[in-house]
C-alpha atoms as a PDB file:
ATOM      1  CA  UNK A   1       0.000   0.000   0.000  1.00  0.00           C
ATOM      2  CA  UNK A   2       3.043   2.269   0.202  1.00  0.00           C
ATOM      3  CA  UNK A   3       6.204   1.973  -1.860  1.00  0.00           C
ATOM      4  CA  UNK A   4       8.759   3.950  -3.806  1.00  0.00           C
ATOM      5  CA  UNK A   5       9.277   1.455  -6.600  1.00  0.00           C
ATOM      6  CA  UNK A   6       8.788   3.745  -9.581  1.00  0.00           C
ATOM      7  CA  UNK A   7      12.240   4.329 -11.069  1.00  0.00           C
ATOM      8  CA  UNK A   8      13.934   7.724 -10.975  1.00  0.00           C
ATOM      9  CA  UNK A   9      10.996   9.438  -9.274  1.00  0.00           C
ATOM     10  CA  UNK A  10      12.305  10.241  -5.796  1.00  0.00           C
ATOM     11  CA  UNK A  11      14.713   8.798  -3.227  1.00  0.00           C
ATOM     12  CA  UNK A  12      13.465   5.275  -4.006  1.00  0.00           C
ATOM     13  CA  UNK A  13      14.308   3.019  -6.942  1.00  0.00           C
ATOM     14  CA  UNK A  14      17.029   4.340  -9.209  1.00  0.00           C
ATOM     15  CA  UNK A  15      16.321   2.157 -12.246  1.00  0.00           C
ATOM     16  CA  UNK A  16      13.847  -0.218 -13.843  1.00  0.00           C
ATOM     17  CA  UNK A  17      16.172  -3.083 -12.965  1.00  0.00           C
ATOM     18  CA  UNK A  18      16.187  -2.155  -9.283  1.00  0.00           C
ATOM     19  CA  UNK A  19      12.403  -1.809  -9.280  1.00  0.00           C
ATOM     20  CA  UNK A  20      11.976  -5.288 -10.748  1.00  0.00           C
ATOM     21  CA  UNK A  21      14.349  -6.795  -8.185  1.00  0.00           C
ATOM     22  CA  UNK A  22      12.324  -5.287  -5.356  1.00  0.00           C
ATOM     23  CA  UNK A  23       9.035  -6.381  -6.914  1.00  0.00           C
ATOM     24  CA  UNK A  24      10.392  -9.936  -7.164  1.00  0.00           C
ATOM     25  CA  UNK A  25      11.192  -9.890  -3.441  1.00  0.00           C
ATOM     26  CA  UNK A  26       7.563  -9.051  -2.706  1.00  0.00           C
ATOM     27  CA  UNK A  27       6.241 -11.609  -5.200  1.00  0.00           C
ATOM     28  CA  UNK A  28       8.319 -14.281  -3.478  1.00  0.00           C
ATOM     29  CA  UNK A  29       6.235 -13.622  -0.352  1.00  0.00           C
ATOM     30  CA  UNK A  30       2.948 -13.904  -2.213  1.00  0.00           C
ATOM     31  CA  UNK A  31       2.351 -10.182  -2.716  1.00  0.00           C
ATOM     32  CA  UNK A  32       0.669  -9.714  -6.092  1.00  0.00           C
ATOM     33  CA  UNK A  33      -0.919  -6.268  -5.672  1.00  0.00           C
ATOM     34  CA  UNK A  34       1.374  -3.260  -5.380  1.00  0.00           C
ATOM     35  CA  UNK A  35       0.752   0.448  -4.847  1.00  0.00           C
ATOM     36  CA  UNK A  36       3.370   2.821  -6.252  1.00  0.00           C
ATOM     37  CA  UNK A  37       3.336   5.992  -4.153  1.00  0.00           C
ATOM     38  CA  UNK A  38       6.255   8.303  -5.062  1.00  0.00           C
ATOM     39  CA  UNK A  39       6.839  11.417  -2.990  1.00  0.00           C
ATOM     40  CA  UNK A  40       4.969  14.509  -4.124  1.00  0.00           C
ATOM     41  CA  UNK A  41       6.243  17.563  -2.263  1.00  0.00           C
ATOM     42  CA  UNK A  42       3.495  20.079  -2.862  1.00  0.00           C
ATOM     43  CA  UNK A  43       5.667  22.963  -1.662  1.00  0.00           C
ATOM     44  CA  UNK A  44       8.337  22.187  -4.274  1.00  0.00           C
ATOM     45  CA  UNK A  45       6.572  21.081  -7.452  1.00  0.00           C
ATOM     46  CA  UNK A  46       3.338  21.690  -9.312  1.00  0.00           C
ATOM     47  CA  UNK A  47       0.857  18.857  -9.628  1.00  0.00           C
ATOM     48  CA  UNK A  48       1.146  18.939 -13.436  1.00  0.00           C
ATOM     49  CA  UNK A  49       4.917  18.592 -13.272  1.00  0.00           C
ATOM     50  CA  UNK A  50       4.661  15.703 -10.816  1.00  0.00           C
ATOM     51  CA  UNK A  51       2.068  13.861 -12.900  1.00  0.00           C
ATOM     52  CA  UNK A  52       4.146  14.266 -16.056  1.00  0.00           C
ATOM     53  CA  UNK A  53       7.249  12.863 -14.343  1.00  0.00           C
ATOM     54  CA  UNK A  54       5.257  10.012 -12.858  1.00  0.00           C
ATOM     55  CA  UNK A  55       3.716   9.111 -16.215  1.00  0.00           C
ATOM     56  CA  UNK A  56       7.181   8.908 -17.750  1.00  0.00           C
ATOM     57  CA  UNK A  57       8.365   6.606 -14.960  1.00  0.00           C
ATOM     58  CA  UNK A  58       5.257   4.416 -15.166  1.00  0.00           C
ATOM     59  CA  UNK A  59       5.711   3.999 -18.909  1.00  0.00           C
ATOM     60  CA  UNK A  60       9.288   2.824 -18.355  1.00  0.00           C
ATOM     61  CA  UNK A  61       8.343   0.230 -15.755  1.00  0.00           C
ATOM     62  CA  UNK A  62       4.897  -1.108 -16.671  1.00  0.00           C
ATOM     63  CA  UNK A  63       5.936  -3.103 -19.775  1.00  0.00           C
ATOM     64  CA  UNK A  64       8.256  -5.147 -17.545  1.00  0.00           C
ATOM     65  CA  UNK A  65       5.822  -5.846 -14.684  1.00  0.00           C
ATOM     66  CA  UNK A  66       5.133  -9.605 -14.333  1.00  0.00           C
ATOM     67  CA  UNK A  67       1.744 -10.665 -15.685  1.00  0.00           C
ATOM     68  CA  UNK A  68       0.580 -11.944 -12.288  1.00  0.00           C
ATOM     69  CA  UNK A  69       1.128  -8.558 -10.581  1.00  0.00           C
ATOM     70  CA  UNK A  70      -1.483  -5.788 -10.445  1.00  0.00           C
ATOM     71  CA  UNK A  71      -0.386  -2.238  -9.749  1.00  0.00           C
ATOM     72  CA  UNK A  72      -2.087   0.867  -8.456  1.00  0.00           C
ATOM     73  CA  UNK A  73      -0.526   4.266  -9.169  1.00  0.00           C
ATOM     74  CA  UNK A  74      -0.745   6.928  -6.480  1.00  0.00           C
ATOM     75  CA  UNK A  75       1.445   9.330  -4.541  1.00  0.00           C
ATOM     76  CA  UNK A  76       2.680  10.070  -1.048  1.00  0.00           C
ATOM     77  CA  UNK A  77       1.437  13.634  -0.812  1.00  0.00           C
ATOM     78  CA  UNK A  78       3.187  16.062   1.518  1.00  0.00           C
ATOM     79  CA  UNK A  79       0.250  18.246   2.479  1.00  0.00           C
ATOM     80  CA  UNK A  80       0.911  21.984   2.513  1.00  0.00           C
ATOM     81  CA  UNK A  81      -1.221  25.014   1.741  1.00  0.00           C
ATOM     82  CA  UNK A  82      -0.019  24.917  -1.873  1.00  0.00           C
ATOM     83  CA  UNK A  83      -1.910  21.683  -2.459  1.00  0.00           C
ATOM     84  CA  UNK A  84      -5.192  23.552  -2.193  1.00  0.00           C
ATOM     85  CA  UNK A  85      -4.377  25.805  -5.142  1.00  0.00           C
ATOM     86  CA  UNK A  86      -5.473  22.881  -7.337  1.00  0.00           C
ATOM     87  CA  UNK A  87      -9.086  22.318  -8.304  1.00  0.00           C
ATOM     88  CA  UNK A  88      -8.643  18.609  -9.038  1.00  0.00           C
ATOM     89  CA  UNK A  89      -6.615  16.202  -6.879  1.00  0.00           C
ATOM     90  CA  UNK A  90      -7.905  12.969  -8.391  1.00  0.00           C
ATOM     91  CA  UNK A  91      -4.626  12.336 -10.222  1.00  0.00           C
ATOM     92  CA  UNK A  92      -2.688  11.909  -6.983  1.00  0.00           C
ATOM     93  CA  UNK A  93      -5.136   9.529  -5.314  1.00  0.00           C
ATOM     94  CA  UNK A  94      -4.723   5.758  -5.215  1.00  0.00           C
ATOM     95  CA  UNK A  95      -5.712   4.751  -8.750  1.00  0.00           C
ATOM     96  CA  UNK A  96      -9.261   5.839  -9.500  1.00  0.00           C
ATOM     97  CA  UNK A  97     -10.289   5.777  -5.851  1.00  0.00           C
ATOM     98  CA  UNK A  98     -11.024   8.746  -3.607  1.00  0.00           C
ATOM     99  CA  UNK A  99      -8.302   7.706  -1.148  1.00  0.00           C
ATOM    100  CA  UNK A 100      -5.222   9.936  -0.910  1.00  0.00           C
ATOM    101  CA  UNK A 101      -2.023   9.016   0.964  1.00  0.00           C
ATOM    102  CA  UNK A 102      -1.024  12.009   3.099  1.00  0.00           C
ATOM    103  CA  UNK A 103       2.157  12.961   4.898  1.00  0.00           C
ATOM    104  CA  UNK A 104       2.470  15.824   7.382  1.00  0.00           C
ATOM    105  CA  UNK A 105       5.443  17.303   9.271  1.00  0.00           C
ATOM    106  CA  UNK A 106       6.609  14.662  11.731  1.00  0.00           C
ATOM    107  CA  UNK A 107       6.489  17.134  14.625  1.00  0.00           C
ATOM    108  CA  UNK A 108       2.836  17.937  13.913  1.00  0.00           C
ATOM    109  CA  UNK A 109       0.586  18.176  16.969  1.00  0.00           C
ATOM    110  CA  UNK A 110      -2.461  17.562  14.752  1.00  0.00           C
ATOM    111  CA  UNK A 111      -3.907  20.774  16.080  1.00  0.00           C
ATOM    112  CA  UNK A 112      -6.529  22.921  14.340  1.00  0.00           C
ATOM    113  CA  UNK A 113      -4.118  23.900  11.546  1.00  0.00           C
ATOM    114  CA  UNK A 114      -3.430  20.319  10.441  1.00  0.00           C
ATOM    115  CA  UNK A 115      -6.982  19.192  11.063  1.00  0.00           C
ATOM    116  CA  UNK A 116      -8.212  22.013   8.805  1.00  0.00           C
ATOM    117  CA  UNK A 117      -6.218  20.482   5.941  1.00  0.00           C
ATOM    118  CA  UNK A 118      -7.906  17.146   6.609  1.00  0.00           C
ATOM    119  CA  UNK A 119     -11.340  18.783   6.702  1.00  0.00           C
ATOM    120  CA  UNK A 120     -10.625  20.508   3.375  1.00  0.00           C
ATOM    121  CA  UNK A 121      -9.544  17.288   1.707  1.00  0.00           C
ATOM    122  CA  UNK A 122     -12.745  15.651   2.861  1.00  0.00           C
ATOM    123  CA  UNK A 123     -15.161  18.535   2.463  1.00  0.00           C
ATOM    124  CA  UNK A 124     -13.853  20.478  -0.533  1.00  0.00           C
ATOM    125  CA  UNK A 125     -12.548  17.552  -2.578  1.00  0.00           C
ATOM    126  CA  UNK A 126     -14.624  14.613  -1.270  1.00  0.00           C
ATOM    127  CA  UNK A 127     -11.425  12.651  -0.635  1.00  0.00           C
ATOM    128  CA  UNK A 128     -10.641  10.049   2.012  1.00  0.00           C
ATOM    129  CA  UNK A 129      -7.259  10.851   3.607  1.00  0.00           C
ATOM    130  CA  UNK A 130      -4.881   8.020   4.486  1.00  0.00           C
ATOM    131  CA  UNK A 131      -2.234   8.935   7.060  1.00  0.00           C
ATOM    132  CA  UNK A 132       1.120   7.470   6.153  1.00  0.00           C
ATOM    133  CA  UNK A 133       3.456   5.723   8.669  1.00  0.00           C
ATOM    134  CA  UNK A 134       1.815   6.704  11.973  1.00  0.00           C
ATOM    135  CA  UNK A 135       4.915   5.626  13.905  1.00  0.00           C
ATOM    136  CA  UNK A 136       6.851   8.685  12.716  1.00  0.00           C
ATOM    137  CA  UNK A 137       4.503  11.128  14.433  1.00  0.00           C
ATOM    138  CA  UNK A 138       5.684  11.325  18.030  1.00  0.00           C
ATOM    139  CA  UNK A 139       2.556  13.028  19.288  1.00  0.00           C
ATOM    140  CA  UNK A 140       0.321  10.342  17.786  1.00  0.00           C
ATOM    141  CA  UNK A 141       2.407   7.604  19.355  1.00  0.00           C
ATOM    142  CA  UNK A 142       2.189   9.270  22.748  1.00  0.00           C
ATOM    143  CA  UNK A 143      -1.428  10.448  22.717  1.00  0.00           C
ATOM    144  CA  UNK A 144      -4.159   7.985  21.799  1.00  0.00           C
ATOM    145  CA  UNK A 145      -6.695  10.796  22.010  1.00  0.00           C
ATOM    146  CA  UNK A 146      -5.161  12.426  18.941  1.00  0.00           C
ATOM    147  CA  UNK A 147      -5.417   9.140  17.051  1.00  0.00           C
ATOM    148  CA  UNK A 148      -9.061   8.812  18.023  1.00  0.00           C
ATOM    149  CA  UNK A 149      -9.672  12.365  16.776  1.00  0.00           C
ATOM    150  CA  UNK A 150      -8.322  11.312  13.374  1.00  0.00           C
ATOM    151  CA  UNK A 151     -10.468   8.199  13.341  1.00  0.00           C
ATOM    152  CA  UNK A 152     -13.499  10.336  14.171  1.00  0.00           C
ATOM    153  CA  UNK A 153     -12.766  12.132  10.890  1.00  0.00           C
ATOM    154  CA  UNK A 154     -12.726   8.788   9.016  1.00  0.00           C
ATOM    155  CA  UNK A 155      -8.957   8.911   8.562  1.00  0.00           C
ATOM    156  CA  UNK A 156      -7.390   5.658   7.359  1.00  0.00           C
ATOM    157  CA  UNK A 157      -4.125   4.973   9.199  1.00  0.00           C
ATOM    158  CA  UNK A 158      -1.114   3.155   7.745  1.00  0.00           C
ATOM    159  CA  UNK A 159       2.013   1.729   9.355  1.00  0.00           C
ATOM    160  CA  UNK A 160       5.295   0.464   7.874  1.00  0.00           C
ATOM    161  CA  UNK A 161       6.536  -3.082   8.327  1.00  0.00           C
ATOM    162  CA  UNK A 162       9.967  -1.778   9.369  1.00  0.00           C
ATOM    163  CA  UNK A 163       8.425  -0.021  12.375  1.00  0.00           C
ATOM    164  CA  UNK A 164       8.026  -3.364  14.164  1.00  0.00           C
ATOM    165  CA  UNK A 165      11.753  -3.905  14.711  1.00  0.00           C
ATOM    166  CA  UNK A 166      12.218  -2.093  18.025  1.00  0.00           C
ATOM    167  CA  UNK A 167      10.619  -3.681  21.097  1.00  0.00           C
ATOM    168  CA  UNK A 168       8.965  -0.580  22.535  1.00  0.00           C
ATOM    169  CA  UNK A 169       7.554   0.687  19.246  1.00  0.00           C
ATOM    170  CA  UNK A 170       6.463  -2.798  18.217  1.00  0.00           C
ATOM    171  CA  UNK A 171       4.533  -3.173  21.456  1.00  0.00           C
ATOM    172  CA  UNK A 172       2.827   0.185  20.968  1.00  0.00           C
ATOM    173  CA  UNK A 173       1.883  -0.573  17.347  1.00  0.00           C
ATOM    174  CA  UNK A 174       0.474  -3.984  18.240  1.00  0.00           C
ATOM    175  CA  UNK A 175      -1.582  -2.274  20.931  1.00  0.00           C
ATOM    176  CA  UNK A 176      -2.838   0.232  18.356  1.00  0.00           C
ATOM    177  CA  UNK A 177      -3.768  -2.590  15.992  1.00  0.00           C
ATOM    178  CA  UNK A 178      -5.750  -4.364  18.715  1.00  0.00           C
ATOM    179  CA  UNK A 179      -7.605  -1.111  19.413  1.00  0.00           C
ATOM    180  CA  UNK A 180      -8.531  -0.744  15.764  1.00  0.00           C
ATOM    181  CA  UNK A 181      -6.363   2.297  15.139  1.00  0.00           C
ATOM    182  CA  UNK A 182      -4.365   0.891  12.200  1.00  0.00           C
ATOM    183  CA  UNK A 183      -6.043  -0.045   8.924  1.00  0.00           C
ATOM    184  CA  UNK A 184      -3.341  -0.828   6.359  1.00  0.00           C
ATOM    185  CA  UNK A 185       0.289  -1.931   6.241  1.00  0.00           C
ATOM    186  CA  UNK A 186       2.974  -1.031   3.713  1.00  0.00           C
ATOM    187  CA  UNK A 187       6.675  -1.570   3.196  1.00  0.00           C
ATOM    188  CA  UNK A 188       7.517   2.048   2.297  1.00  0.00           C
ATOM    189  CA  UNK A 189      10.124   0.250   0.224  1.00  0.00           C
ATOM    190  CA  UNK A 190      12.829   2.485  -1.232  1.00  0.00           C
ATOM    191  CA  UNK A 191      15.554  -0.139  -1.692  1.00  0.00           C
ATOM    192  CA  UNK A 192      16.645  -3.574  -0.474  1.00  0.00           C
ATOM    193  CA  UNK A 193      17.769  -2.030   2.811  1.00  0.00           C
ATOM    194  CA  UNK A 194      15.419   0.908   3.267  1.00  0.00           C
ATOM    195  CA  UNK A 195      11.894  -0.377   3.736  1.00  0.00           C
ATOM    196  CA  UNK A 196      13.156  -3.922   3.250  1.00  0.00           C
ATOM    197  CA  UNK A 197      10.494  -5.807   1.253  1.00  0.00           C
ATOM    198  CA  UNK A 198      11.608  -9.105   2.807  1.00  0.00           C
ATOM    199  CA  UNK A 199      10.000  -8.009   6.089  1.00  0.00           C
ATOM    200  CA  UNK A 200       6.456  -7.872   4.740  1.00  0.00           C
ATOM    201  CA  UNK A 201       5.173 -11.357   5.542  1.00  0.00           C
ATOM    202  CA  UNK A 202       7.170 -11.488   8.768  1.00  0.00           C
ATOM    203  CA  UNK A 203       5.203  -8.473   9.971  1.00  0.00           C
ATOM    204  CA  UNK A 204       1.848  -9.826   8.769  1.00  0.00           C
ATOM    205  CA  UNK A 205       2.529 -13.098  10.587  1.00  0.00           C
ATOM    206  CA  UNK A 206       3.517 -11.181  13.722  1.00  0.00           C
ATOM    207  CA  UNK A 207       0.205  -9.296  13.654  1.00  0.00           C
ATOM    208  CA  UNK A 208      -1.654 -12.580  13.220  1.00  0.00           C
ATOM    209  CA  UNK A 209       0.207 -14.180  16.114  1.00  0.00           C
ATOM    210  CA  UNK A 210      -0.053 -11.276  18.570  1.00  0.00           C
ATOM    211  CA  UNK A 211      -3.396  -9.745  17.600  1.00  0.00           C
ATOM    212  CA  UNK A 212      -5.376 -12.428  15.803  1.00  0.00           C
ATOM    213  CA  UNK A 213      -6.516 -13.280  12.289  1.00  0.00           C
ATOM    214  CA  UNK A 214      -9.415 -10.824  12.461  1.00  0.00           C
ATOM    215  CA  UNK A 215      -6.992  -7.901  12.519  1.00  0.00           C
ATOM    216  CA  UNK A 216      -5.113  -9.254   9.500  1.00  0.00           C
ATOM    217  CA  UNK A 217      -8.484  -9.648   7.775  1.00  0.00           C
ATOM    218  CA  UNK A 218      -9.290  -5.995   8.540  1.00  0.00           C
ATOM    219  CA  UNK A 219      -5.989  -4.861   7.018  1.00  0.00           C
ATOM    220  CA  UNK A 220      -6.598  -6.942   3.893  1.00  0.00           C
ATOM    221  CA  UNK A 221     -10.215  -5.796   3.545  1.00  0.00           C
ATOM    222  CA  UNK A 222      -9.298  -2.100   3.888  1.00  0.00           C
ATOM    223  CA  UNK A 223      -6.439  -2.505   1.430  1.00  0.00           C
ATOM    224  CA  UNK A 224      -8.778  -4.132  -1.090  1.00  0.00           C
ATOM    225  CA  UNK A 225     -11.273  -1.272  -0.758  1.00  0.00           C
ATOM    226  CA  UNK A 226      -8.553   1.226  -1.615  1.00  0.00           C
ATOM    227  CA  UNK A 227      -6.972  -0.890  -4.340  1.00  0.00           C
ATOM    228  CA  UNK A 228     -10.060  -2.192  -6.124  1.00  0.00           C
ATOM    229  CA  UNK A 229     -11.077   0.932  -8.151  1.00  0.00           C
ATOM    230  CA  UNK A 230      -7.909   0.895 -10.274  1.00  0.00           C
ATOM    231  CA  UNK A 231      -8.200   0.939 -14.045  1.00  0.00           C
ATOM    232  CA  UNK A 232      -7.160  -2.268 -15.762  1.00  0.00           C
END
């Protein structure tokens, strides 16, 4: 649900060959549906420029994607005030869905300023925000009330498989999963060492063992809802 596998787009894959190697690592674990979500820094680039670059990258990679793999094209959108200068944000959503993967400053308190951005995405654009890698927001990891405020606004919350390495953070994330705070899981794969794709099934199995199959089912169901509207 979160990867940087499109070549030459950002700080992720540097070539088609590297992208295919990383995709093969995920396929080896049974992953056959992939979301490509390159960084879109709205304070640095126009949406038209980003979409043009992304289209070029997609056209390089897609002819080489294995036949048994489905892909969904999206973006990891760094939300700033400049984003709202655009009338149409559909091109940076997951495929043809209304879900949009959002990143905020990691020191955000999710106060009125940030929440206003979320309200505008929902109210002005009829989008469904997905918060990327919750573990990187210190205030969300320390204050469950803030997380519940986001859930009250129908925010979908994502975590990275690499976040389950450290004992303390792993324990907190498993607690959040049991409480229904986390909806989808992604690798945030940039390379073989950053967002290691080999950790995907290890993390899914950990969630199953510590939280139960019903929580894995919830993650899969939510992922399918986001993924399913893609064009074939």
